[in-house]
Tab-separated table of C-alpha atoms and ligand atoms in Angstrom:
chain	number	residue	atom	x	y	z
A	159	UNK	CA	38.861	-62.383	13.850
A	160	UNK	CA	36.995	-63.954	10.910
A	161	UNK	CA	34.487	-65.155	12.694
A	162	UNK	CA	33.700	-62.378	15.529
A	163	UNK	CA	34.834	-59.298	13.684
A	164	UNK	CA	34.743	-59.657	9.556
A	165	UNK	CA	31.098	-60.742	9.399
A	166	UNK	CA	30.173	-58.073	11.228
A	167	UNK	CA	32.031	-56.052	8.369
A	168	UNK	CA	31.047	-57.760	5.586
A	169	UNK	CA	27.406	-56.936	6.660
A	170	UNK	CA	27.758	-53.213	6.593
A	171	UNK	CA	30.145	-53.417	3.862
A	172	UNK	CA	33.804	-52.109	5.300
A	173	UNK	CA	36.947	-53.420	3.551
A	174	UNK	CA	39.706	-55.350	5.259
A	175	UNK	CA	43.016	-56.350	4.986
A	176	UNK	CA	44.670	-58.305	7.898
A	177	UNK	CA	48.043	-59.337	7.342
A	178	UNK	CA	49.574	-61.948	10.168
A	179	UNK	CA	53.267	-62.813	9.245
A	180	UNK	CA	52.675	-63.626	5.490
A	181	UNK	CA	49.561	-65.125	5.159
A	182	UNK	CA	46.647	-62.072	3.918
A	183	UNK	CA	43.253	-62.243	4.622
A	184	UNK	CA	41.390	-59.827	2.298
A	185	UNK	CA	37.510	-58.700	2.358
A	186	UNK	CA	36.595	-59.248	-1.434
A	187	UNK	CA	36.525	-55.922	-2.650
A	188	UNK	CA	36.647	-53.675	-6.064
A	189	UNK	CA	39.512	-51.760	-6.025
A	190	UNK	CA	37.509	-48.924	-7.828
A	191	UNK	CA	35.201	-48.479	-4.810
A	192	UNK	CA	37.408	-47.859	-2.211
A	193	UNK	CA	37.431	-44.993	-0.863
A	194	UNK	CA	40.907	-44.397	-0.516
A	195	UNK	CA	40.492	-41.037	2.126
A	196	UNK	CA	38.849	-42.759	5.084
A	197	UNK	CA	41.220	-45.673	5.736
A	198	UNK	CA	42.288	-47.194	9.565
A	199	UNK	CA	45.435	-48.473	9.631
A	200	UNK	CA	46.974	-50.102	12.852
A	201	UNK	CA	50.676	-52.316	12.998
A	202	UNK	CA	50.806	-53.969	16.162
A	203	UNK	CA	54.305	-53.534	17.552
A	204	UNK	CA	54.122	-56.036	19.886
A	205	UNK	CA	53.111	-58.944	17.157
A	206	UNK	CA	53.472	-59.294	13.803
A	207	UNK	CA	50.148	-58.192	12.385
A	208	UNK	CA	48.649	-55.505	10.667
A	209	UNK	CA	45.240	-54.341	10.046
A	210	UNK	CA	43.674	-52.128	7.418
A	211	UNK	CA	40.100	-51.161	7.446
A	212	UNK	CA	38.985	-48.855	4.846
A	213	UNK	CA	35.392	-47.661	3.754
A	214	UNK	CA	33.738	-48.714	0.516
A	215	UNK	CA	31.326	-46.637	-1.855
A	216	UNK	CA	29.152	-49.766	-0.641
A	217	UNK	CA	29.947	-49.304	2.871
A	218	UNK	CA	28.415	-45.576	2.514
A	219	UNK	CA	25.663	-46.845	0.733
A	220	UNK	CA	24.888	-49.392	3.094
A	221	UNK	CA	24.886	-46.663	5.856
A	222	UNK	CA	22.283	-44.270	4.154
A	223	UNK	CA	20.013	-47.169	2.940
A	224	UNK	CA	19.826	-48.500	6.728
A	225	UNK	CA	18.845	-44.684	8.131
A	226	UNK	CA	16.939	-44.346	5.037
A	227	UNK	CA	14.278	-43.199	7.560
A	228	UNK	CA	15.834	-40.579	9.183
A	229	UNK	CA	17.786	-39.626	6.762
A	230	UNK	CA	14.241	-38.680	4.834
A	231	UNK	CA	12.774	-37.207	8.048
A	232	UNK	CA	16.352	-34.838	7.826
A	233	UNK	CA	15.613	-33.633	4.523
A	234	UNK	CA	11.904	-32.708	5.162
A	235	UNK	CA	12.673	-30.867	8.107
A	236	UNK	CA	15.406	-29.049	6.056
A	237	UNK	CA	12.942	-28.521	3.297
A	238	UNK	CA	10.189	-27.119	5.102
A	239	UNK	CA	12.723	-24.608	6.873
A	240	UNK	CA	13.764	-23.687	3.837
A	241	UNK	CA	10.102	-23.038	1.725
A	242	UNK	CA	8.805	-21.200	5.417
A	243	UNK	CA	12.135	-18.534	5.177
A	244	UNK	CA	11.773	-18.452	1.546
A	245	UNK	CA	8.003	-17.483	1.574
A	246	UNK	CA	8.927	-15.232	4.592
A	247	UNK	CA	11.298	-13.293	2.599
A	248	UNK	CA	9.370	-13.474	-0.366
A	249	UNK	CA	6.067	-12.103	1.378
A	250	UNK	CA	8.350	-9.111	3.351
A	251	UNK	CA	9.302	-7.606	-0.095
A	252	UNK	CA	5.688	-8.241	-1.955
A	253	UNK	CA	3.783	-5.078	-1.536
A	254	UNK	CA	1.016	-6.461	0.245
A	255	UNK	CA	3.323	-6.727	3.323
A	256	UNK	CA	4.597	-3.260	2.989
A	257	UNK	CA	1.532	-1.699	2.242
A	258	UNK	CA	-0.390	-3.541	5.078
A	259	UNK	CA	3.663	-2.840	7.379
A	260	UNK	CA	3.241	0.830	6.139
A	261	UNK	CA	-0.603	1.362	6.870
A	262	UNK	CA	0.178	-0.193	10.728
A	263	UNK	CA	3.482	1.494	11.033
A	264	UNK	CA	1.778	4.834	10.116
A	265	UNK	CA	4.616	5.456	7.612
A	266	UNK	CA	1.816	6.839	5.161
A	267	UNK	CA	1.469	10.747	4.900
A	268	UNK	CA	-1.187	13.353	4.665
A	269	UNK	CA	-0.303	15.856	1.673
A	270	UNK	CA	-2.427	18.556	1.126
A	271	UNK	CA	-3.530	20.075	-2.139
A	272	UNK	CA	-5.075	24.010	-2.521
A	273	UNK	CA	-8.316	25.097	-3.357
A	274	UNK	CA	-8.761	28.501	-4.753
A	275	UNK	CA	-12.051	31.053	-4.996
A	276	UNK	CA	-10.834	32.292	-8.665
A	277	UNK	CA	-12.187	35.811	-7.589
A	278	UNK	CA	-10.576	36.442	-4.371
A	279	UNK	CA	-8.232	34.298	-5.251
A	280	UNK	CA	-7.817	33.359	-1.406
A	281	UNK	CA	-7.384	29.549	0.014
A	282	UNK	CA	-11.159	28.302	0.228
A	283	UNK	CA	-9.952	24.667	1.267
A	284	UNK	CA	-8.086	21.705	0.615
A	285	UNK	CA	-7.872	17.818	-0.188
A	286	UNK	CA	-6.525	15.580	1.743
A	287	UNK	CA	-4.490	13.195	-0.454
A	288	UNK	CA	-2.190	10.172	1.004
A	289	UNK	CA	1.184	9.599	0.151
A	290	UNK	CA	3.686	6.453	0.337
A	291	UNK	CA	6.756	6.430	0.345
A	292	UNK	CA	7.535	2.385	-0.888
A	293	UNK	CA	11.549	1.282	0.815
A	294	UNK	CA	12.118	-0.005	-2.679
A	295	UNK	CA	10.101	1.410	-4.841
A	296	UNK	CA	10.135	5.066	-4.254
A	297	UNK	CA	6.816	7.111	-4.638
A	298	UNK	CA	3.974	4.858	-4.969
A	299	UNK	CA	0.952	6.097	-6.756
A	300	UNK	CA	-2.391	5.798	-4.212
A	301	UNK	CA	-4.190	5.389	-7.806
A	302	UNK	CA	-1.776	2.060	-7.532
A	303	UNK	CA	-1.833	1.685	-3.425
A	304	UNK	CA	-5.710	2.390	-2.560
A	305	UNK	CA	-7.721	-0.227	-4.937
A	306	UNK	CA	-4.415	-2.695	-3.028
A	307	UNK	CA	-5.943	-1.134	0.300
A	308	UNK	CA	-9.248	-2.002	-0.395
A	309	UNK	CA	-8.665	-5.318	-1.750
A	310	UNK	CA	-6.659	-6.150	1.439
A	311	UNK	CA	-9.655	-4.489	3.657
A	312	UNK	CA	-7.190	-2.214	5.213
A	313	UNK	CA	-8.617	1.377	3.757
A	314	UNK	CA	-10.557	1.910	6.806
A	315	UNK	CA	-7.205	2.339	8.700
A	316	UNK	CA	-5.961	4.778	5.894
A	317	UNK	CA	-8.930	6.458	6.041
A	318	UNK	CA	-9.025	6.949	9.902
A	319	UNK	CA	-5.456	8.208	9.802
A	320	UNK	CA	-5.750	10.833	7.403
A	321	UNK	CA	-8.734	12.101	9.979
A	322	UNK	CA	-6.137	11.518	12.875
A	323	UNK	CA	-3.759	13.552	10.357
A	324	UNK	CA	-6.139	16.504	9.923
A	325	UNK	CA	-7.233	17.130	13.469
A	326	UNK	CA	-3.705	17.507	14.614
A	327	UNK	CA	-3.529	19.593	11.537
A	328	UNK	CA	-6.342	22.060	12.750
A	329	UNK	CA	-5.600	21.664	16.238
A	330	UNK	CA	-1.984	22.955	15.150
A	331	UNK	CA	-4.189	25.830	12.767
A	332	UNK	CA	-6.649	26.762	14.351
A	333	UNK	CA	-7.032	29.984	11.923
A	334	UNK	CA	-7.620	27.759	8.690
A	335	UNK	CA	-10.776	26.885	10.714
A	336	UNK	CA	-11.889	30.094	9.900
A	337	UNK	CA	-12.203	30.384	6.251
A	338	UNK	CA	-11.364	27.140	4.405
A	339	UNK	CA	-12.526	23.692	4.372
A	340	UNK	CA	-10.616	20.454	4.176
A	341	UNK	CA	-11.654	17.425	1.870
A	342	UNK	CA	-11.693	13.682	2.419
A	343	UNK	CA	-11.422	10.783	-0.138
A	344	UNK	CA	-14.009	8.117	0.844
A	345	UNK	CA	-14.015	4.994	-0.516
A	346	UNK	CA	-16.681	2.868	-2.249
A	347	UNK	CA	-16.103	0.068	0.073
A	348	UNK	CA	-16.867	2.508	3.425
A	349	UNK	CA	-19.586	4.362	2.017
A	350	UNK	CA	-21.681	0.978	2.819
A	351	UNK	CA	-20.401	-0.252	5.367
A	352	UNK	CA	-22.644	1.161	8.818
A	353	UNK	CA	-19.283	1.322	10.692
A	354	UNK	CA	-18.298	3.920	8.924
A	355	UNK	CA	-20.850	6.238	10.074
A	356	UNK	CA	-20.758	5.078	13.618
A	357	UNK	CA	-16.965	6.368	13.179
A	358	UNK	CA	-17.948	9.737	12.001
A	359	UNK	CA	-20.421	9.751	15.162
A	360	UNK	CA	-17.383	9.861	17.510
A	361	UNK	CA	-15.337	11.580	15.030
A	362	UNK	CA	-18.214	14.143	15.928
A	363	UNK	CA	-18.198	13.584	19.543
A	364	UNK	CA	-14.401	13.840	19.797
A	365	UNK	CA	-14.379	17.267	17.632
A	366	UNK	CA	-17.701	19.202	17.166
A	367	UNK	CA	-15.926	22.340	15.786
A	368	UNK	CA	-13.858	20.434	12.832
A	369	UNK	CA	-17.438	18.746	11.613
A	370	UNK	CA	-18.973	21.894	9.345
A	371	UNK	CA	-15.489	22.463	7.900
A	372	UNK	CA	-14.962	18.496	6.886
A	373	UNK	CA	-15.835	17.465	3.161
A	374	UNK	CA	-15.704	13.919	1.904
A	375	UNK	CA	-15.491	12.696	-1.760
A	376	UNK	CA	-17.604	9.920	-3.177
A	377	UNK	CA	-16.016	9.195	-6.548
A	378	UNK	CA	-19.106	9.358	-9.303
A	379	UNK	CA	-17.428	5.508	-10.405
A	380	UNK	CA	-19.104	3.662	-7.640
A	381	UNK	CA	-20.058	0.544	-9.036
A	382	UNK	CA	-23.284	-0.291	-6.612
A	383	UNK	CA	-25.793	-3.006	-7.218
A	384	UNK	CA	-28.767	-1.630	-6.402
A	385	UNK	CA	-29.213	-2.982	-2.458
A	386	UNK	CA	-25.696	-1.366	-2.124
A	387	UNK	CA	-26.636	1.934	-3.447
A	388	UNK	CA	-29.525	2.014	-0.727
A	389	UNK	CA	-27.441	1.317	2.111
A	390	UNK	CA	-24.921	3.886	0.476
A	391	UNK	CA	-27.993	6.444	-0.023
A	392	UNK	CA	-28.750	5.866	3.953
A	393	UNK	CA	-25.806	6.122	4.751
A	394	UNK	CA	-24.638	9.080	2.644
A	395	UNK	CA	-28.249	10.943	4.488
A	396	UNK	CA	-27.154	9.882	7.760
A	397	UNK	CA	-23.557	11.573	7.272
A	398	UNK	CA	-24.698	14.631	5.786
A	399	UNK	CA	-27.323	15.203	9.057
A	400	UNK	CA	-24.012	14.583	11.184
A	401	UNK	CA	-23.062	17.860	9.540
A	402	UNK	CA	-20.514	16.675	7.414
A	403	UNK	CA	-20.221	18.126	3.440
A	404	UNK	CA	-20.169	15.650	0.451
A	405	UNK	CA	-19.163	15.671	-2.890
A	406	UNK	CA	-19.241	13.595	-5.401
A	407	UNK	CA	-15.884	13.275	-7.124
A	408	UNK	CA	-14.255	13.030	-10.725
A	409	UNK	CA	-17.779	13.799	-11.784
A	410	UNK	CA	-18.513	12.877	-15.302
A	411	UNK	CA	-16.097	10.185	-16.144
A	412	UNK	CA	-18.382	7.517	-14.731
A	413	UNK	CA	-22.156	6.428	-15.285
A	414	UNK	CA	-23.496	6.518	-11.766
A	415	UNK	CA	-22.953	10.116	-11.427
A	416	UNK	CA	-26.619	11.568	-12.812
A	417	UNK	CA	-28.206	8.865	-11.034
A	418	UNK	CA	-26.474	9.717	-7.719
A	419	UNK	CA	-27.163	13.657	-7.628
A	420	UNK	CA	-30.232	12.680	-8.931
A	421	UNK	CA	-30.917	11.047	-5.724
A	422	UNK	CA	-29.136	12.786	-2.986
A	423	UNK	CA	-28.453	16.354	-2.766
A	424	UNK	CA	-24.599	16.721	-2.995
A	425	UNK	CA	-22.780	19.852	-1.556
A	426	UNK	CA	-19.812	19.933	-4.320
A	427	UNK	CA	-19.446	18.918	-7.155
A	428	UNK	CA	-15.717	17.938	-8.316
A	429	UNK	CA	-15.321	17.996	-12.277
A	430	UNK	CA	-13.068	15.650	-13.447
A	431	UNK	CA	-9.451	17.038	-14.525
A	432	UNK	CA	-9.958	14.891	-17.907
A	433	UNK	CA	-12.887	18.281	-19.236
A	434	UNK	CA	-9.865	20.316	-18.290
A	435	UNK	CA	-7.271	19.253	-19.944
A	436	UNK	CA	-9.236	18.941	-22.908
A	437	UNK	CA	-10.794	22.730	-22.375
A	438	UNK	CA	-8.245	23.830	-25.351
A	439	UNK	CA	-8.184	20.596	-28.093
A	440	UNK	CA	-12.061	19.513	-28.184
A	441	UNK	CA	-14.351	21.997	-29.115
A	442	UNK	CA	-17.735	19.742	-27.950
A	443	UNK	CA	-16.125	19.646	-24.052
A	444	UNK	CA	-17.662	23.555	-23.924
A	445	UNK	CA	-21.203	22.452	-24.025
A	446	UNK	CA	-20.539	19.813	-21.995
A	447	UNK	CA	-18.877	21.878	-19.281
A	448	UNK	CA	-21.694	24.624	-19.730
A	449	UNK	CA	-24.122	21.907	-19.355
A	450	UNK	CA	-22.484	20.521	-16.231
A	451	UNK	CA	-22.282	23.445	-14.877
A	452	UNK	CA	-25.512	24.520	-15.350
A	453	UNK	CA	-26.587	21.601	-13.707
A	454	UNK	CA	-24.827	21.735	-10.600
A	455	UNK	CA	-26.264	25.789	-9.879
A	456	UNK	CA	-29.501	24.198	-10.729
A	457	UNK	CA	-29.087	21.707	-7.932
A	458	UNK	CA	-27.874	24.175	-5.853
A	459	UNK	CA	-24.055	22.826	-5.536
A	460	UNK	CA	-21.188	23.999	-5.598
A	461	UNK	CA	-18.055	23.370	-8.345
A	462	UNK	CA	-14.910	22.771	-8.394
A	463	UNK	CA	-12.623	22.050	-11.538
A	464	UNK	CA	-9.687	19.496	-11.028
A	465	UNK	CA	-6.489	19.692	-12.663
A	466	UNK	CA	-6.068	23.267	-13.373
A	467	UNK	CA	-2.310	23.675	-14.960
A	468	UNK	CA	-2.855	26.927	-16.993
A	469	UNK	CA	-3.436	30.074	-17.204
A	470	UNK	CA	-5.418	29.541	-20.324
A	471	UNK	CA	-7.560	27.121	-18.507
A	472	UNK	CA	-8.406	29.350	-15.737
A	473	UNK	CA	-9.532	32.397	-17.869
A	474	UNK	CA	-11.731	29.597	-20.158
A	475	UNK	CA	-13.133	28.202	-16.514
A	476	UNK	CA	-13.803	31.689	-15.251
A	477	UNK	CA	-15.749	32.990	-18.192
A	478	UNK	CA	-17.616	29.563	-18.249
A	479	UNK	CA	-18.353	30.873	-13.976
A	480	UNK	CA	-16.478	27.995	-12.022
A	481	UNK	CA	-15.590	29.485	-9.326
A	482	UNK	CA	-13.053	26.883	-7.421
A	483	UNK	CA	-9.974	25.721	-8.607
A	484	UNK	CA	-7.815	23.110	-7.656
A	485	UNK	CA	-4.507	22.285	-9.591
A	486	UNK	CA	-0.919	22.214	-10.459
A	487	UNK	CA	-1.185	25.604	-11.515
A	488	UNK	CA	-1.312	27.050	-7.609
A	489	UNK	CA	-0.006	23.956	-6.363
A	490	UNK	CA	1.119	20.576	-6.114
A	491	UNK	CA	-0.215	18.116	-3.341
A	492	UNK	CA	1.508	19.440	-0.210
A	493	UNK	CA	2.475	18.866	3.565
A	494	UNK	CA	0.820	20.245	5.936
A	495	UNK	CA	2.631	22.892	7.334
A	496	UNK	CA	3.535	24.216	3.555
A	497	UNK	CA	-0.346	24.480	3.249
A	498	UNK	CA	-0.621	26.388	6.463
A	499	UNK	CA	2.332	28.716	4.920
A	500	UNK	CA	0.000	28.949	1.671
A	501	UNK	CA	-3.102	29.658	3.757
A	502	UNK	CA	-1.399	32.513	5.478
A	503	UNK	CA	0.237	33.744	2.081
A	504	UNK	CA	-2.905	33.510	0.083
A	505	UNK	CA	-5.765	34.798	2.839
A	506	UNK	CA	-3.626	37.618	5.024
A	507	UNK	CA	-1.146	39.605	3.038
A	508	UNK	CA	-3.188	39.030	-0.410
A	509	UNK	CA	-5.023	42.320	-1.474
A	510	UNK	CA	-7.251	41.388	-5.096
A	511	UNK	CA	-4.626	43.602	-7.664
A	512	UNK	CA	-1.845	40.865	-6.722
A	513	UNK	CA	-1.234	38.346	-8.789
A	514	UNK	CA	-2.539	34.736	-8.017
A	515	UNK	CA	-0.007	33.149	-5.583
A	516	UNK	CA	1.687	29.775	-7.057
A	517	UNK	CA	2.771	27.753	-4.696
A	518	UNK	CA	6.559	26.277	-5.577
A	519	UNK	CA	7.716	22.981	-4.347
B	843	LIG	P1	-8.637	12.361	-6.832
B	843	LIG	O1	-9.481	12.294	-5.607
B	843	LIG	O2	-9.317	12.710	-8.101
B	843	LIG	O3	-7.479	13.385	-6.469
B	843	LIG	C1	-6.943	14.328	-7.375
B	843	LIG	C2	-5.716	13.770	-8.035
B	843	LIG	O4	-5.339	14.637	-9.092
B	843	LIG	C3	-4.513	13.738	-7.103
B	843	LIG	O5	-3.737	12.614	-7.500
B	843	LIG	C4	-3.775	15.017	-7.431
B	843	LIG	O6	-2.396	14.983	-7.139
B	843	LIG	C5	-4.014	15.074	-8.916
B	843	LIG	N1	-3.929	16.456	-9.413
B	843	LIG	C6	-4.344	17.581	-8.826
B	843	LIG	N2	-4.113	18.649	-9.612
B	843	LIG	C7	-3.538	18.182	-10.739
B	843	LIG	C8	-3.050	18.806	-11.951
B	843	LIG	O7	-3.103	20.014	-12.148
B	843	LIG	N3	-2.523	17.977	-12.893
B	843	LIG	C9	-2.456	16.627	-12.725
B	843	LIG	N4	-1.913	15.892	-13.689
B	843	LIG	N5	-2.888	16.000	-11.586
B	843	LIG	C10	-3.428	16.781	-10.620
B	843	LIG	P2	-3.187	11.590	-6.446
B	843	LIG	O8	-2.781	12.272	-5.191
B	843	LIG	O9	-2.183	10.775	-7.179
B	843	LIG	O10	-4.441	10.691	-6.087
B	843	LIG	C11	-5.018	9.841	-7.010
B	843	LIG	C12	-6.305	9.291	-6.491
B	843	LIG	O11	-6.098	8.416	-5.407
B	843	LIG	C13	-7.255	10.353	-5.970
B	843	LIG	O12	-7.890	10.962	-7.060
B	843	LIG	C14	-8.167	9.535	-5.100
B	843	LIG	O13	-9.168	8.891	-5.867
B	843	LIG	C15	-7.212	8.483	-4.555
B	843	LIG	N6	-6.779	8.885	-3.187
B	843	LIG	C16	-5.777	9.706	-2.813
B	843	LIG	N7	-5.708	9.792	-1.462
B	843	LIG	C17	-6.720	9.021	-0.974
B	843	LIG	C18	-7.184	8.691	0.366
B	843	LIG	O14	-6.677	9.162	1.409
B	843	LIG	N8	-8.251	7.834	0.441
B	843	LIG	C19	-8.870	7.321	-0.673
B	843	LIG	N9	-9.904	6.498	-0.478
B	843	LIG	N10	-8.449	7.602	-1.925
B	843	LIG	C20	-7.395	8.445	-2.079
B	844	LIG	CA1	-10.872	13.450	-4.629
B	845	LIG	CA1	-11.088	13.819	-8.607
């Protein structure tokens, strides 16, 4: 046994104790590292021997020290799997994922906000505006969602939805057709890009009728370096002999905005909700208005005041002759099917001695 079996022991480090009649033979080992839970035991019934073989803390150290190599190649693998699920579930809760998920998934939606003639106080149009609902988040802003969008070079699909969105929405009106317009945000990014106009060329193909009756919005806070604002001025030509409208948006909050309509002629003009809210507590926004104003019947376009919430505001807008509102005040951002309710409230039971219909939701 010694010489065939206990060196091959001692190597890896096992304990021993052999007992045959009285005499002991003993592997030297420290009490302290035996491991007292994994311990063979076997009494020959036949003879008079017994033989103990136990494991040592040595014995287990021995063992991962001579599959030191694949014991290393187990924990990699193990590792890796664990960083790729990690970063998997770490990157399906980021918002980049959902947005991108969302935008793919077509879980966005088209909400539609009223335009009022402050006269006739009829529907004259609306603006499309995108909505997401975030799984965890709840509402997310698209002040918050679009510059994400843009960054992640997926506000072409947003855009091309909410078109997708409106035809079915006229296709479903056909009436609204008749009187009112519907608006489009455009981004910065598109407005350069020659794609985007080779879009509005089918867009155009596909639906003739909808083209007169389509507005889009160029915010005025295009930041363009020059060779930008050339392709953007092309462009902006090119979509306008399409038949499309344009307006430039948020108008006097930015720097570019003289320079642009100095330029191009634009259709609308949208003045920025911050002139309205501060109609009441500044008394230089009047001149400012007037001036605006003054401006835009000089260059022949038309205006329309954002972010309407009062009464107040609308009798200081009308004596100051805006004629288009767009605000809380009639209504929030809608869905579509409220707006065509709206339309039909506002444009076919309306006579002019009713009051101004608000829209509650
Ligand atoms: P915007 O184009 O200036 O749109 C008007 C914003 O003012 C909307 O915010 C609207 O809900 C809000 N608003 C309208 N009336 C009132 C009011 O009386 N009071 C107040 N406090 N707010 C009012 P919203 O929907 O949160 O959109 C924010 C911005 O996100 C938009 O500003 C637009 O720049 C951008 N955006 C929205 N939808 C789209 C889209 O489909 N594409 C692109 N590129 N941008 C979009
Ligand atoms: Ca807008
Ligand atoms: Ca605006």
């Amino acid at each position: 046994f010694l010489e065939l079996v206990s060196p091959n022991f001692e190597s890896r480090q096992y304990g021993y104790d052999i007992q045959i009649l009285n005499s002991v033979i003993q592997s030297n080992t420290d009490e302290a590292k035996i491991d007292t839970s994994n311990r063979f035991h076997f009494q020959s019934k036949l003879y008079p021997f017994t033989i103990s073989i136990f494991l040592t803390f040595d014995s287990y150290q021995h063992q991962y020290v001579s599959n030191l190599g694949e014991t290393a190649l187990i924990a990699l693998v193990l590792s890796l799997l664990y960083v790729i699920i990690r970063y998997q579930t770490l990157a399906r809760l980021s918002i980049e994922y959902s947005l991108l998920t969302a935008i793919k998934e077509e879980q966005i939606e088209l909400y539609l906000q009223p335009i009022v003639d402050i006269h006739s106080r009829k529907l004259v149009g609306s603006e499309a505006l995108v909505r997401w609902n975030h799984p965890v988040q709840g509402n997310m802003s698209p002040e918050q969602f679009i510059p994400l969008a843009e960054k992640l070079g997926a506000i072409d699909r947003i855009t091309k939805y909410m078109f997708k969105e409106i035809s079915r929405f006229l296709k479903r009106n056909p009436d609204y057709l008749n009187e009112s317009y519907i608006s489009i945000n455009i981004s910065r990014y598109q407005i350069v890009q020659p794609e985007f106009v080779q879009f509005l060329e089918r867009y155009k193909r596909r639906y003739p009728n909808y083209v007169g009756r389509i507005l889009l919005e160029l915010t005025e806070n295009v930041e363009l370096c020059s060779e930008q604002l050339d392709i953007a001025l092309v462009n902006l030509k090119a979509i306008q002999e399409l038949g499309f409208a344009i307006a430039i948006d948020d108008f006097g909050t930015g720097y570019s905005g003289l320079n642009l309509v100095r330029m191009i002629k634009f259709d609308v003009v949208k003045i920025d909700q911050v002139f309205i809210k501060s109609l009441h507590t500044e008394s230089n926004i009047k001149p400012v208005l007037k001036s605006m104003i003054q401006l835009a019947d000089d260059l022949d376009m038309k205006i329309i005041a954002e972010g309407v919430e009062t009464e107040a505001q609308i009798e200081q807008l009308e004596m100051l002759g805006v004629k288009y509102i767009q605000g809380f005040y009639y209504a929030k951002p809608i869905k579509p099917d409220e707006l065509a309710t709206f339309h039909r409230m506002t444009n076919e039971a309306l006579t002019l001695s009713e009051p101004i219909p608000r829209w509650k939701s």
